[in-house]
Tab-separated table of C-alpha atoms and ligand atoms in Angstrom:
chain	number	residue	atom	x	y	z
A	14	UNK	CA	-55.801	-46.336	-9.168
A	15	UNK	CA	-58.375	-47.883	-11.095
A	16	UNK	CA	-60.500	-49.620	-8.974
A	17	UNK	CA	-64.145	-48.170	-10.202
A	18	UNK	CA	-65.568	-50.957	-9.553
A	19	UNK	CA	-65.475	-53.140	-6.366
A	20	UNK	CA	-62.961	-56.466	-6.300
A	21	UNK	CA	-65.348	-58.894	-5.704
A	22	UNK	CA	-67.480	-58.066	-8.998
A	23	UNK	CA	-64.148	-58.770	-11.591
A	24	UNK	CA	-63.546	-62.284	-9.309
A	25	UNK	CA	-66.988	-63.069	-10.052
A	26	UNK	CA	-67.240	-61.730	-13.409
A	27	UNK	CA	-63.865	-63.843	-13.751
A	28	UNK	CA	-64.977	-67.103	-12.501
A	29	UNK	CA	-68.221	-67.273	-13.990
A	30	UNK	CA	-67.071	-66.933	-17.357
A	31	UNK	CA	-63.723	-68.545	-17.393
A	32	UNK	CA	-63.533	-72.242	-19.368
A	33	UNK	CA	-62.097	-73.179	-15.305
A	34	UNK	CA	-58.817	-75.001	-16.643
A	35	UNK	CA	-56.982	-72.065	-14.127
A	36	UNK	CA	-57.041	-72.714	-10.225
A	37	UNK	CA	-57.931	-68.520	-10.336
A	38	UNK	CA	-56.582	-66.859	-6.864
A	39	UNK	CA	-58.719	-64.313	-5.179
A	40	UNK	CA	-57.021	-61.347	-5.898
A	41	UNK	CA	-57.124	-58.886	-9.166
A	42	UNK	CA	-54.015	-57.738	-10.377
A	43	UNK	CA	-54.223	-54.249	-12.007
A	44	UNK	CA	-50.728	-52.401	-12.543
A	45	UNK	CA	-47.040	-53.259	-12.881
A	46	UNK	CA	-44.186	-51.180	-12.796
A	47	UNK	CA	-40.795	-53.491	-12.920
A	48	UNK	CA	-40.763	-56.340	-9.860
A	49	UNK	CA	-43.972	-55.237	-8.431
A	50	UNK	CA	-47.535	-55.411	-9.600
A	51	UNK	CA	-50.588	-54.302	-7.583
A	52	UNK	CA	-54.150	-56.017	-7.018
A	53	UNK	CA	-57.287	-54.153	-7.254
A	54	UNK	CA	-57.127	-52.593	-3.857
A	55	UNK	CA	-54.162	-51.009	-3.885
A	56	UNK	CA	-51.960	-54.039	-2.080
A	57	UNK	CA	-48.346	-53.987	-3.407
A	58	UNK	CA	-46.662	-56.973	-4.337
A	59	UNK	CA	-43.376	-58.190	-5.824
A	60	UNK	CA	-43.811	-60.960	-8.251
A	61	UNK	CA	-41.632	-63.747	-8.878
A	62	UNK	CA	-43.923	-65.209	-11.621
A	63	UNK	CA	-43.808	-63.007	-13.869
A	64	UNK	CA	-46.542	-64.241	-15.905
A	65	UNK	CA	-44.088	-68.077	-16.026
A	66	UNK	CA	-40.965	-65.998	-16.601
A	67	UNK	CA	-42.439	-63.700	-19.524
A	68	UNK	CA	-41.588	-60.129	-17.585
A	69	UNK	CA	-37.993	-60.394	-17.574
A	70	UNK	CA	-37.400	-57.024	-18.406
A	71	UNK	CA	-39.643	-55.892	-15.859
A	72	UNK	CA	-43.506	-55.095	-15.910
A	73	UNK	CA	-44.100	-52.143	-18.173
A	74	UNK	CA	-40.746	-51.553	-19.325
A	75	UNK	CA	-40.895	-48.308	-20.486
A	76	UNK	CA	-38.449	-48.841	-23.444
A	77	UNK	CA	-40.965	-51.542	-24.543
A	78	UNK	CA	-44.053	-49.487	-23.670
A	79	UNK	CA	-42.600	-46.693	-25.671
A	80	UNK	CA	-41.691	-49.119	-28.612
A	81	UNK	CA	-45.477	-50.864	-28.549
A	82	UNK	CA	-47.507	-47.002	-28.283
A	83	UNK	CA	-45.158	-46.159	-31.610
A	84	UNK	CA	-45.850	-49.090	-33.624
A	85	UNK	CA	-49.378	-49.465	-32.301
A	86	UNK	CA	-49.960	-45.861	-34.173
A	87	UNK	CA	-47.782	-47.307	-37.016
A	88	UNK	CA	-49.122	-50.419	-38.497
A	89	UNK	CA	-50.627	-53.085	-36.441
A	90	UNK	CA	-50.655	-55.904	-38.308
A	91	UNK	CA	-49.536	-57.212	-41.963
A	92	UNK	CA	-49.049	-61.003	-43.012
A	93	UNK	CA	-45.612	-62.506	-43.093
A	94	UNK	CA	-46.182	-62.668	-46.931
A	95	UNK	CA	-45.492	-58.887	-47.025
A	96	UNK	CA	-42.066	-58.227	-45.653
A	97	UNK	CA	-41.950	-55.429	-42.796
A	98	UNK	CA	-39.118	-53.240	-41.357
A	99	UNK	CA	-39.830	-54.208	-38.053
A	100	UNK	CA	-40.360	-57.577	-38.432
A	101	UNK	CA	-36.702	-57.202	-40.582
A	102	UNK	CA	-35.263	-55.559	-37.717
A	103	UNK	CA	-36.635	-58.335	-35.103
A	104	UNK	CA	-35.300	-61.073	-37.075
A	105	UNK	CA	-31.585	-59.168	-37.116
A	106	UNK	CA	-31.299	-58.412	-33.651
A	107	UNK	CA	-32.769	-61.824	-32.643
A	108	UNK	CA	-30.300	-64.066	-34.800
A	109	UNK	CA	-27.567	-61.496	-33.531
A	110	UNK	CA	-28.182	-63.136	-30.136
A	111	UNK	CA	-27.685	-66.371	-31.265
A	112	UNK	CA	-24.744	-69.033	-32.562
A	113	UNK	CA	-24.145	-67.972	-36.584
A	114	UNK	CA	-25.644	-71.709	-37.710
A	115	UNK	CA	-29.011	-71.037	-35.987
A	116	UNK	CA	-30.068	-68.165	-38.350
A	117	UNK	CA	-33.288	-69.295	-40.080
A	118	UNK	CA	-36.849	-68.028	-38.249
A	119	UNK	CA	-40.298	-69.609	-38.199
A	120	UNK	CA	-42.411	-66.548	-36.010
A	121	UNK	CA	-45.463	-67.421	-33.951
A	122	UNK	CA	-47.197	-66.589	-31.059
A	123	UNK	CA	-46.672	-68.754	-28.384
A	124	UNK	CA	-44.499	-71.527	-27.028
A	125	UNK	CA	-46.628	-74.326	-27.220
A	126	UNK	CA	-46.740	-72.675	-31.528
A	127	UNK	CA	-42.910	-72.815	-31.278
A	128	UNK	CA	-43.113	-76.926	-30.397
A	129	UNK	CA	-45.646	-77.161	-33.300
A	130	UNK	CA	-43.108	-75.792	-35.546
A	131	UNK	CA	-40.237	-77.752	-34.282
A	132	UNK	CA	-42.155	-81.179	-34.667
A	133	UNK	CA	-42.495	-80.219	-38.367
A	134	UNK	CA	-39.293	-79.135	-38.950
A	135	UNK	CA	-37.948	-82.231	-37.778
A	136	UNK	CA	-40.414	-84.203	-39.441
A	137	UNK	CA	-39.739	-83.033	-43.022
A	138	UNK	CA	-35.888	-82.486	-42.771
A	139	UNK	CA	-35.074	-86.157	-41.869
A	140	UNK	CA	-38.112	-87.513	-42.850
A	141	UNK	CA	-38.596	-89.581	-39.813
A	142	UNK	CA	-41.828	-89.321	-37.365
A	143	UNK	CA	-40.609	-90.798	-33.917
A	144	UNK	CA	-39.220	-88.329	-31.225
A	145	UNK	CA	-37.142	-88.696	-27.825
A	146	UNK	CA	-38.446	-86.575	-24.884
A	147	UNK	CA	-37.667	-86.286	-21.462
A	148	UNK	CA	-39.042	-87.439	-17.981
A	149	UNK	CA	-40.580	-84.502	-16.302
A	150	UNK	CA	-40.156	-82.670	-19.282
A	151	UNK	CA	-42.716	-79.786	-20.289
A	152	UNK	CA	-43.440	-78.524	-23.734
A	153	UNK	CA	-46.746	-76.983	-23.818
A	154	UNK	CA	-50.850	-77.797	-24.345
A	155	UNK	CA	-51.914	-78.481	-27.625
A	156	UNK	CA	-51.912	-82.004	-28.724
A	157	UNK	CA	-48.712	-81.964	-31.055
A	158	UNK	CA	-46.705	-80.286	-28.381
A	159	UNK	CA	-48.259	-81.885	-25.548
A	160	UNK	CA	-47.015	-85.938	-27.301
A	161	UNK	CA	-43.500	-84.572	-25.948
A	162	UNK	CA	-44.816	-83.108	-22.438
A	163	UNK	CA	-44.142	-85.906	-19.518
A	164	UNK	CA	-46.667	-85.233	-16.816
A	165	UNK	CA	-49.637	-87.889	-17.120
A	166	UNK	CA	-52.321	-85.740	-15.420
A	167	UNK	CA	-51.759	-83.587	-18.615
A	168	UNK	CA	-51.283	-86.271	-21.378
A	169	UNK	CA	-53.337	-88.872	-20.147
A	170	UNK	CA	-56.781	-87.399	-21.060
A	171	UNK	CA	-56.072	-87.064	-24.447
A	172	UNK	CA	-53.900	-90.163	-25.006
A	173	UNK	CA	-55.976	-91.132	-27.933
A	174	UNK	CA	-55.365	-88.046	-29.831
A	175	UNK	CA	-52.099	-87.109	-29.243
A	176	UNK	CA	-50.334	-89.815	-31.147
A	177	UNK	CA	-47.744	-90.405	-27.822
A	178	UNK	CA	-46.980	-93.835	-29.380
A	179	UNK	CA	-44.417	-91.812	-31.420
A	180	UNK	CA	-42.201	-90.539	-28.437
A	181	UNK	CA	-40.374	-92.289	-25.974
A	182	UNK	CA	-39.771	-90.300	-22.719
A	183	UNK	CA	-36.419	-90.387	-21.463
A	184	UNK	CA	-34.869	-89.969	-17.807
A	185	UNK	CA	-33.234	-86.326	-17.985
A	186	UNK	CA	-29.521	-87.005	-17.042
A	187	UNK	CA	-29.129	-90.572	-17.836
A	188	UNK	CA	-26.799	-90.954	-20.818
A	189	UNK	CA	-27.287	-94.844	-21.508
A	190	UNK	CA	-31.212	-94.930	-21.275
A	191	UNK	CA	-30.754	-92.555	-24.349
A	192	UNK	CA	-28.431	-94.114	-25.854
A	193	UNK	CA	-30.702	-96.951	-25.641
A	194	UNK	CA	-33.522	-95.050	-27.092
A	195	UNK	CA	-31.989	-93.976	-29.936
A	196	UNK	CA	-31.451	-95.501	-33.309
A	197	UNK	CA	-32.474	-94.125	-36.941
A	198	UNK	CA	-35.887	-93.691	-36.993
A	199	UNK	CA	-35.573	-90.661	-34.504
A	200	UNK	CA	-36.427	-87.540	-35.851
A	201	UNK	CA	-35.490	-85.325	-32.552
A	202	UNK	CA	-34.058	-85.705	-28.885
A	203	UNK	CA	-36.036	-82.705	-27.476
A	204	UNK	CA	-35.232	-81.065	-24.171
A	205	UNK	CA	-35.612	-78.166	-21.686
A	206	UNK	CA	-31.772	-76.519	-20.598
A	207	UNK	CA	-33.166	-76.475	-16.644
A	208	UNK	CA	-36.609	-78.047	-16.818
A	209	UNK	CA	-38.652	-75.558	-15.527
A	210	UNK	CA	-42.674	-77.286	-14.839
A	211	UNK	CA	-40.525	-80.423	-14.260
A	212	UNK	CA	-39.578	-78.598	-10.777
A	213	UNK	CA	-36.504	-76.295	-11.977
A	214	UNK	CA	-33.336	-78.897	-12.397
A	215	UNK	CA	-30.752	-77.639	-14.388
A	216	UNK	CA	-29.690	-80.851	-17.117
A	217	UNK	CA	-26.798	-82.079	-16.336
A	218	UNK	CA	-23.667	-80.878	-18.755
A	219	UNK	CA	-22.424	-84.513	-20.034
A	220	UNK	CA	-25.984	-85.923	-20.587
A	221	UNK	CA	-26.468	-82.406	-23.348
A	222	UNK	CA	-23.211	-83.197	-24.786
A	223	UNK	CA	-24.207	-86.776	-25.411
A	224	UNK	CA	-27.619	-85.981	-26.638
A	225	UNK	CA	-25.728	-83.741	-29.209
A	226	UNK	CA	-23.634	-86.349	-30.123
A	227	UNK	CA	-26.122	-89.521	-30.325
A	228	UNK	CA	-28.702	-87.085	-32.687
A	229	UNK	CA	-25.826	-86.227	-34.979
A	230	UNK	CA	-24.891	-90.067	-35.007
A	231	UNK	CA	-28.063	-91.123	-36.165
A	232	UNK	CA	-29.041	-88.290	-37.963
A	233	UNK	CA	-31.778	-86.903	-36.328
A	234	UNK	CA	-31.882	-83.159	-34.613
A	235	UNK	CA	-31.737	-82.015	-30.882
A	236	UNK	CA	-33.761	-79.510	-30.193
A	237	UNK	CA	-33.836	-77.095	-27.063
A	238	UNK	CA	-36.593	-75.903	-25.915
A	239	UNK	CA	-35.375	-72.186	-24.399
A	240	UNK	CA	-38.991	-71.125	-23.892
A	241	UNK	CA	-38.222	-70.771	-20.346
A	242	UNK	CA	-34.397	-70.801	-20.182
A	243	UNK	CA	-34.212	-67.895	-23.387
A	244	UNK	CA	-33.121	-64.552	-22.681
A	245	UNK	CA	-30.931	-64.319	-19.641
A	246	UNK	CA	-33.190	-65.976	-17.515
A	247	UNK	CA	-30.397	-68.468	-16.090
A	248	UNK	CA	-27.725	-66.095	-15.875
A	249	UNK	CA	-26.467	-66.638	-19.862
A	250	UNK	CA	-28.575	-65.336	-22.667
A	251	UNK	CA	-29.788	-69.012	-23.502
A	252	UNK	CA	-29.517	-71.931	-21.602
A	253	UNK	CA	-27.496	-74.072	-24.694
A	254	UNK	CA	-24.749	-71.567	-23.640
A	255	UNK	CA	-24.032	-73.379	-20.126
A	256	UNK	CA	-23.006	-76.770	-21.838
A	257	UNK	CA	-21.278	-75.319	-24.699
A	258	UNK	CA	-23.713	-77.229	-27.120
A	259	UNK	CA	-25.173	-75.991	-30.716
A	260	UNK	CA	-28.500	-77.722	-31.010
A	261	UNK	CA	-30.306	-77.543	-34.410
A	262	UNK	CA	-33.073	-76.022	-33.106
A	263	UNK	CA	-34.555	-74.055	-30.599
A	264	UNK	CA	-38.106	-72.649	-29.577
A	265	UNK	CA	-38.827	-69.625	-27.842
A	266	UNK	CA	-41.043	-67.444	-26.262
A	267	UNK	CA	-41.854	-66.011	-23.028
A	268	UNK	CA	-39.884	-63.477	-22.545
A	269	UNK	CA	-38.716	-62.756	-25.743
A	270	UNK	CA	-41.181	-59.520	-26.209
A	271	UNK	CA	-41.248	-57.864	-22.819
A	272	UNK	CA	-44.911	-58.971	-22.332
A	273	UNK	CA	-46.417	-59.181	-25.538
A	274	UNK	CA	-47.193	-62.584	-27.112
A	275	UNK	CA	-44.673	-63.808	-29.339
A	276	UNK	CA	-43.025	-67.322	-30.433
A	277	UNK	CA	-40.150	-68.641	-32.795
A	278	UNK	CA	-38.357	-72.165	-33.911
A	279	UNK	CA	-35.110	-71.054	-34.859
A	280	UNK	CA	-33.115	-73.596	-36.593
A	281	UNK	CA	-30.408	-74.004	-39.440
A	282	UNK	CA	-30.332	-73.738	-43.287
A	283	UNK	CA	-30.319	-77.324	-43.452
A	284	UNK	CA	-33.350	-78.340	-41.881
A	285	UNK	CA	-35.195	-75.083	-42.853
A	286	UNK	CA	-34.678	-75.814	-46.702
A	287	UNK	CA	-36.231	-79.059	-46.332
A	288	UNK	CA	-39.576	-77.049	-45.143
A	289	UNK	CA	-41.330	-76.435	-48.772
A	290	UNK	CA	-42.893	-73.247	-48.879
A	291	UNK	CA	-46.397	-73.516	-47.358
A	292	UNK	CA	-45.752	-76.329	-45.382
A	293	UNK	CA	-46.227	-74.093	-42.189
A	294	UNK	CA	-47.707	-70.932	-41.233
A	295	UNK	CA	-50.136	-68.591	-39.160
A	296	UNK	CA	-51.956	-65.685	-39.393
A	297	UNK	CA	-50.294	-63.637	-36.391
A	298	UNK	CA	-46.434	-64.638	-36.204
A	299	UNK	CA	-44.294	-62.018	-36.619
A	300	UNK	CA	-47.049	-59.184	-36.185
A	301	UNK	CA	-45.518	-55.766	-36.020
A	302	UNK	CA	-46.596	-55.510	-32.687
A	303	UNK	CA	-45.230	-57.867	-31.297
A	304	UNK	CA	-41.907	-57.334	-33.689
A	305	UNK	CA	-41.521	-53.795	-32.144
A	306	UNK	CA	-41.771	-55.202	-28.579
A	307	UNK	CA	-39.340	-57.707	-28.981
A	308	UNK	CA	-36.790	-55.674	-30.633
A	309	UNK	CA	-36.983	-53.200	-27.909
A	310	UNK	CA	-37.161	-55.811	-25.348
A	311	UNK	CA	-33.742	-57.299	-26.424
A	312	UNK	CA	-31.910	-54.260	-27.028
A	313	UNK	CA	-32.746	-53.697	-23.730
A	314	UNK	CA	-31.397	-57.146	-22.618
A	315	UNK	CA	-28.465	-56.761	-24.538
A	316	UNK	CA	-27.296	-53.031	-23.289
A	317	UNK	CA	-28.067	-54.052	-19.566
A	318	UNK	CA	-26.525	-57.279	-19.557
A	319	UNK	CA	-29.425	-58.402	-18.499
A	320	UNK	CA	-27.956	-62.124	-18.379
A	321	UNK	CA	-25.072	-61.349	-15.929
A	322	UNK	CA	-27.144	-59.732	-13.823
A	323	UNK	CA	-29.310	-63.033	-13.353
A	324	UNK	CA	-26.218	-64.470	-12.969
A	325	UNK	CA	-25.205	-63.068	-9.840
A	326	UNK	CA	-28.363	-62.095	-8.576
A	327	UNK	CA	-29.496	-66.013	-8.864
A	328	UNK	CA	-26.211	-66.789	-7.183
A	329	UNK	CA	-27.101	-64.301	-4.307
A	330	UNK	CA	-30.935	-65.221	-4.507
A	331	UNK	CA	-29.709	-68.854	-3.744
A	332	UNK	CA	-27.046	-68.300	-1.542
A	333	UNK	CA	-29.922	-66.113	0.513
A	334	UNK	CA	-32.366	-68.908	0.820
A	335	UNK	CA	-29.576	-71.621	1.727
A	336	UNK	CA	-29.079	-69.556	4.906
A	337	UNK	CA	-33.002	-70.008	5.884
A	338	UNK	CA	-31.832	-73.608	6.766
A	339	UNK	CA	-35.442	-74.458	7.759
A	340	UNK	CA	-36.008	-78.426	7.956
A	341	UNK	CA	-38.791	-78.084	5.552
A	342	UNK	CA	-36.492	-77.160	3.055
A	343	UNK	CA	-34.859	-80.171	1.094
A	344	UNK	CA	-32.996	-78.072	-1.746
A	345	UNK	CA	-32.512	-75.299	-3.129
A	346	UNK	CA	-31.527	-75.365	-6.982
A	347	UNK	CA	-31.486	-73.501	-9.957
A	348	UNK	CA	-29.175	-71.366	-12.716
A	349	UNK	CA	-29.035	-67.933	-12.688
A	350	UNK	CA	-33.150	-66.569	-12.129
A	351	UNK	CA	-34.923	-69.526	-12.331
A	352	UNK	CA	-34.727	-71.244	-9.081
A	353	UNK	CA	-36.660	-73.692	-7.105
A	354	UNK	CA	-36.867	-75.016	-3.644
A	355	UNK	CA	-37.899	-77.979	-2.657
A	356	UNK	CA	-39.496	-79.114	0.331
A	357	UNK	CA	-39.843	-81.941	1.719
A	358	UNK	CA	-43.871	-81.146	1.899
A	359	UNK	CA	-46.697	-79.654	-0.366
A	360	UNK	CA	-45.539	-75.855	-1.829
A	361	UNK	CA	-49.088	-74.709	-2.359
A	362	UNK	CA	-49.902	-73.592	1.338
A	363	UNK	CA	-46.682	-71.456	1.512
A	364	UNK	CA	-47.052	-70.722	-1.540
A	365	UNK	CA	-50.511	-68.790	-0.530
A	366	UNK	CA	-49.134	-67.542	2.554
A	367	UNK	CA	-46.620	-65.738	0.442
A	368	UNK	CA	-49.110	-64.124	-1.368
A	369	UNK	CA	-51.556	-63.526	1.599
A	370	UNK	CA	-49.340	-62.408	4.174
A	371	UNK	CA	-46.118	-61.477	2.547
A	372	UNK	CA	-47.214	-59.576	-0.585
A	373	UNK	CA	-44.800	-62.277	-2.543
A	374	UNK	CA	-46.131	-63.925	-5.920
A	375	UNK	CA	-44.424	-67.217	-5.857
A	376	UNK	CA	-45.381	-70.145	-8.860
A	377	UNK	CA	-45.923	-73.586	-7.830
A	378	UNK	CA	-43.555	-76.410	-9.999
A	379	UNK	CA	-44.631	-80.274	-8.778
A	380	UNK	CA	-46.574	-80.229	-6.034
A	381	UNK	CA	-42.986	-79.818	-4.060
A	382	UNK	CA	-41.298	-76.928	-5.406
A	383	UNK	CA	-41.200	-73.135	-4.796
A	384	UNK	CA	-40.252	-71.354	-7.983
A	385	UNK	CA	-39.355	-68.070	-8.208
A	386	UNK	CA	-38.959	-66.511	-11.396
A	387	UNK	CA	-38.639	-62.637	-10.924
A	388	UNK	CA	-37.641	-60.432	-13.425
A	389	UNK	CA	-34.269	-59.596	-13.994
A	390	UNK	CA	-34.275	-56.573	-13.225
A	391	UNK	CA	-34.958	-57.129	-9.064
A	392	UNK	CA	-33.094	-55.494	-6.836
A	393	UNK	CA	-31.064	-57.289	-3.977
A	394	UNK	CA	-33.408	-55.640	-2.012
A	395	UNK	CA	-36.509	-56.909	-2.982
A	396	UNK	CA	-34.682	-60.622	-3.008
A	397	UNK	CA	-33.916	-59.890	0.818
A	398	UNK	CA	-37.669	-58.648	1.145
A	399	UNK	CA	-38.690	-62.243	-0.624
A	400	UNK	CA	-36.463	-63.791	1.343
A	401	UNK	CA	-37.046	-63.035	4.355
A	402	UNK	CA	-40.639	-63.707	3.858
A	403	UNK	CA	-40.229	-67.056	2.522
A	404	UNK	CA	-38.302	-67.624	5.818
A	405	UNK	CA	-41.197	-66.604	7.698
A	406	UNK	CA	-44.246	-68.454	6.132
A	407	UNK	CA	-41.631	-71.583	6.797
A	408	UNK	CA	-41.474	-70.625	10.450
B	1904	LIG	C1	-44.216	-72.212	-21.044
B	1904	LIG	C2	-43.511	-73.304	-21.723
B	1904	LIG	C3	-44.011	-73.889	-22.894
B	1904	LIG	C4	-45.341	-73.501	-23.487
B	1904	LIG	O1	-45.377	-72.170	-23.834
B	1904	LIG	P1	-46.809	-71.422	-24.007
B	1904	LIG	O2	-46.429	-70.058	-24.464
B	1904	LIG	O3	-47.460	-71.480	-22.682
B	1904	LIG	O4	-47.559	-72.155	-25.026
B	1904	LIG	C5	-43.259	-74.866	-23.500
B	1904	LIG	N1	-42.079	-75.254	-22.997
B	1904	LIG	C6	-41.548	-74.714	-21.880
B	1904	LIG	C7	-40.229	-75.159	-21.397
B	1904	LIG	C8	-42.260	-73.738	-21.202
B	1904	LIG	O5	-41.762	-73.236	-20.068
């Protein structure tokens, strides 16, 4: 272990110095090894957060440890003006992963970056400026991503800056209020697969199919936003896969380098062509760090089918907490590892009893929902362990 120096000193240390945007818990998390981490004093637990569904190949994966220590020792960091093998070799495996017309890459860091990038993409390919977004719909922080995220308490603030008069929020799942919204001065639909912040509900297959119809009507671009949904997490490798639908775009993230920071927009020739050179960049995307990481992480995906096994682990994980039948439950939902429950009262208290009692590390999504986004790689017997805890903090 190594706890030198005594818990409460980091929390303080922590909270003093923090900005305070996080609601900080009062434990320190030190170590990870695959579904588990452990906090400063040795407790053990098994974490179905995953930093928001970033660990998916498990805490400390040693193929991606082993990959990072190599490249760390290697080159660290060169600017996307100077090509790189492993940057070359990211870009191949990634676009191997994905439909042949999504093949062109714009790297970042993060998945708020990723929205950035979209919003400009789709800005100077149709050269239109007005977007379609979704109720309950989350797309990250910063003010160009955060016109297209739904939830006032986050908007609202900033209202002034964020230029929201140019999107037009949506309900998720209801074909004629988009079809309403649209006309030719759209430059995007955007959407989540399952929206994840929004309280984990999976879109519904006919309202993705029209939304890819009504954008190529009128000429503008869908875009998915697979930050969440990318890389097995809902039991396919991306969530466009469940409704059979080729979007022009997509942004990722989380998961997508086994831990390290990392972002992309990946979208077609067409709309990338229409991006003059210059017209977008960064000083960090597509770092050989996090290159390396990534390509072990999704080798790794790839050779352990890490997408089937979400698959049927989220259908056991489900079919598990169905059988709690507890009255406080109102539903249990989700595709493949990302799965909610609602309740039909606040999360947060069992939410902290999870963590307090059961050694569980459960994420909050509306002040309703239960998520629990493990990594892939959890064994059906640490899903009966988190399980049968959840069942008891109900009780
Ligand atoms: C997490 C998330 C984002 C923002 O990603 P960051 O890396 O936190 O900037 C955007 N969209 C969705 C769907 C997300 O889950």
């Amino acid at each position: 272990m190594t706890a030198t120096r005594p818990t409460q000193h980091w929390l303080e240390t922590e909270q003093r110095y923090d900005s305070g945007v996080f609601n900080k818990h009062d434990r320190v998390i030190v170590r990870g090894e695959n579904a588990l981490v452990w906090d400063s004093e040795g407790r053990e637990y098994i974490d179905c957060t995953t930093g928001s569904g970033v660990a998916s190949v498990g805490h400390c994966n040693p193929e991606v440890v082993r990959a990072i220590q190599q490249q760390a020792a290697t080159l660290l960091t060169v600017s996307q003006l100077l090509p790189n093998d492993r940057r070359a070799e990211f870009l191949e495996v990634l676009t191997g992963l994905l439909p042949a017309a999504l093949h062109r890459v714009f790297l970042c860091n993060s998945g708020t970056e990723a929205m950035e990038a979209a919003k400009k993409f789709a800005v100077t390919a149709t050269g239109r400026s007005r977007f379609i977004s979704m109720k309950r719909g989350f797309s990250g922080r910063s003010l160009g991503a955060l016109a297209f995220t739904w939830e006032p308490k986050y908007r609202e603030p900033f209202q002034n800056v964020i230029d929201g008069k140019n999107v037009e929020f949506v309900t998720y799942g209801d074909v004629a209020a988009l079809e309403a919204a649209m006309d030719d001065s759209i430059a995007a639909i955007i959407m989540e697969p399952v929206q994840g912040e929004g309280g984990v509900r999976p879109a519904d297959a006919a309202f993705v199919r029209a939304a890819r119809e009504l954008s190529q009507r009128h000429g503008a671009l869908l875009i998915l936003d697979e930050i969440q949904t990318g890389f097995g997490r809902t039991g396919k490798m991306f969530g466009m896969e469940h409704f059979g639908v080729v979007p022009d775009g997509i942004t990722l993230a989380k998961a997508m380098a086994g831990g390290v920071p990392v972002g992309a927009f990946v979208t077609t020739p067409e709309v990338a062509d229409k991006m003059p050179a210059g017209g977008h960049g960064g000083t960090f995307g597509g770092n050989p760090l996090a290159m390396a990481a990534g390509v072990a992480a999704m080798r790794f995906m790839q050779r352990e089918k890490l997408a089937e096994q979400a698959a049927e682990k989220g259908e056991y994980f489900m079919r598990r907490l169905r059988e709690i039948a507890s009255p406080k439950i109102r539903e249990v939902r989700g595709l493949g590892l990302m799965i909610g429950v609602e309740l039909k009262e606040k999360s947060a208290p069992y939410i902290k009893a999870l963590e307090e009692h059961e050694g569980v590390l459960a994420l909050q999504a509306t002040p309703l929902v239960v998520r629990f986004l493990p990594p892939l790689t959890i064994s059906h017997a640490q899903i009966d362990r988190v399980v049968e805890a959840f069942a008891r903090v109900l009780r």
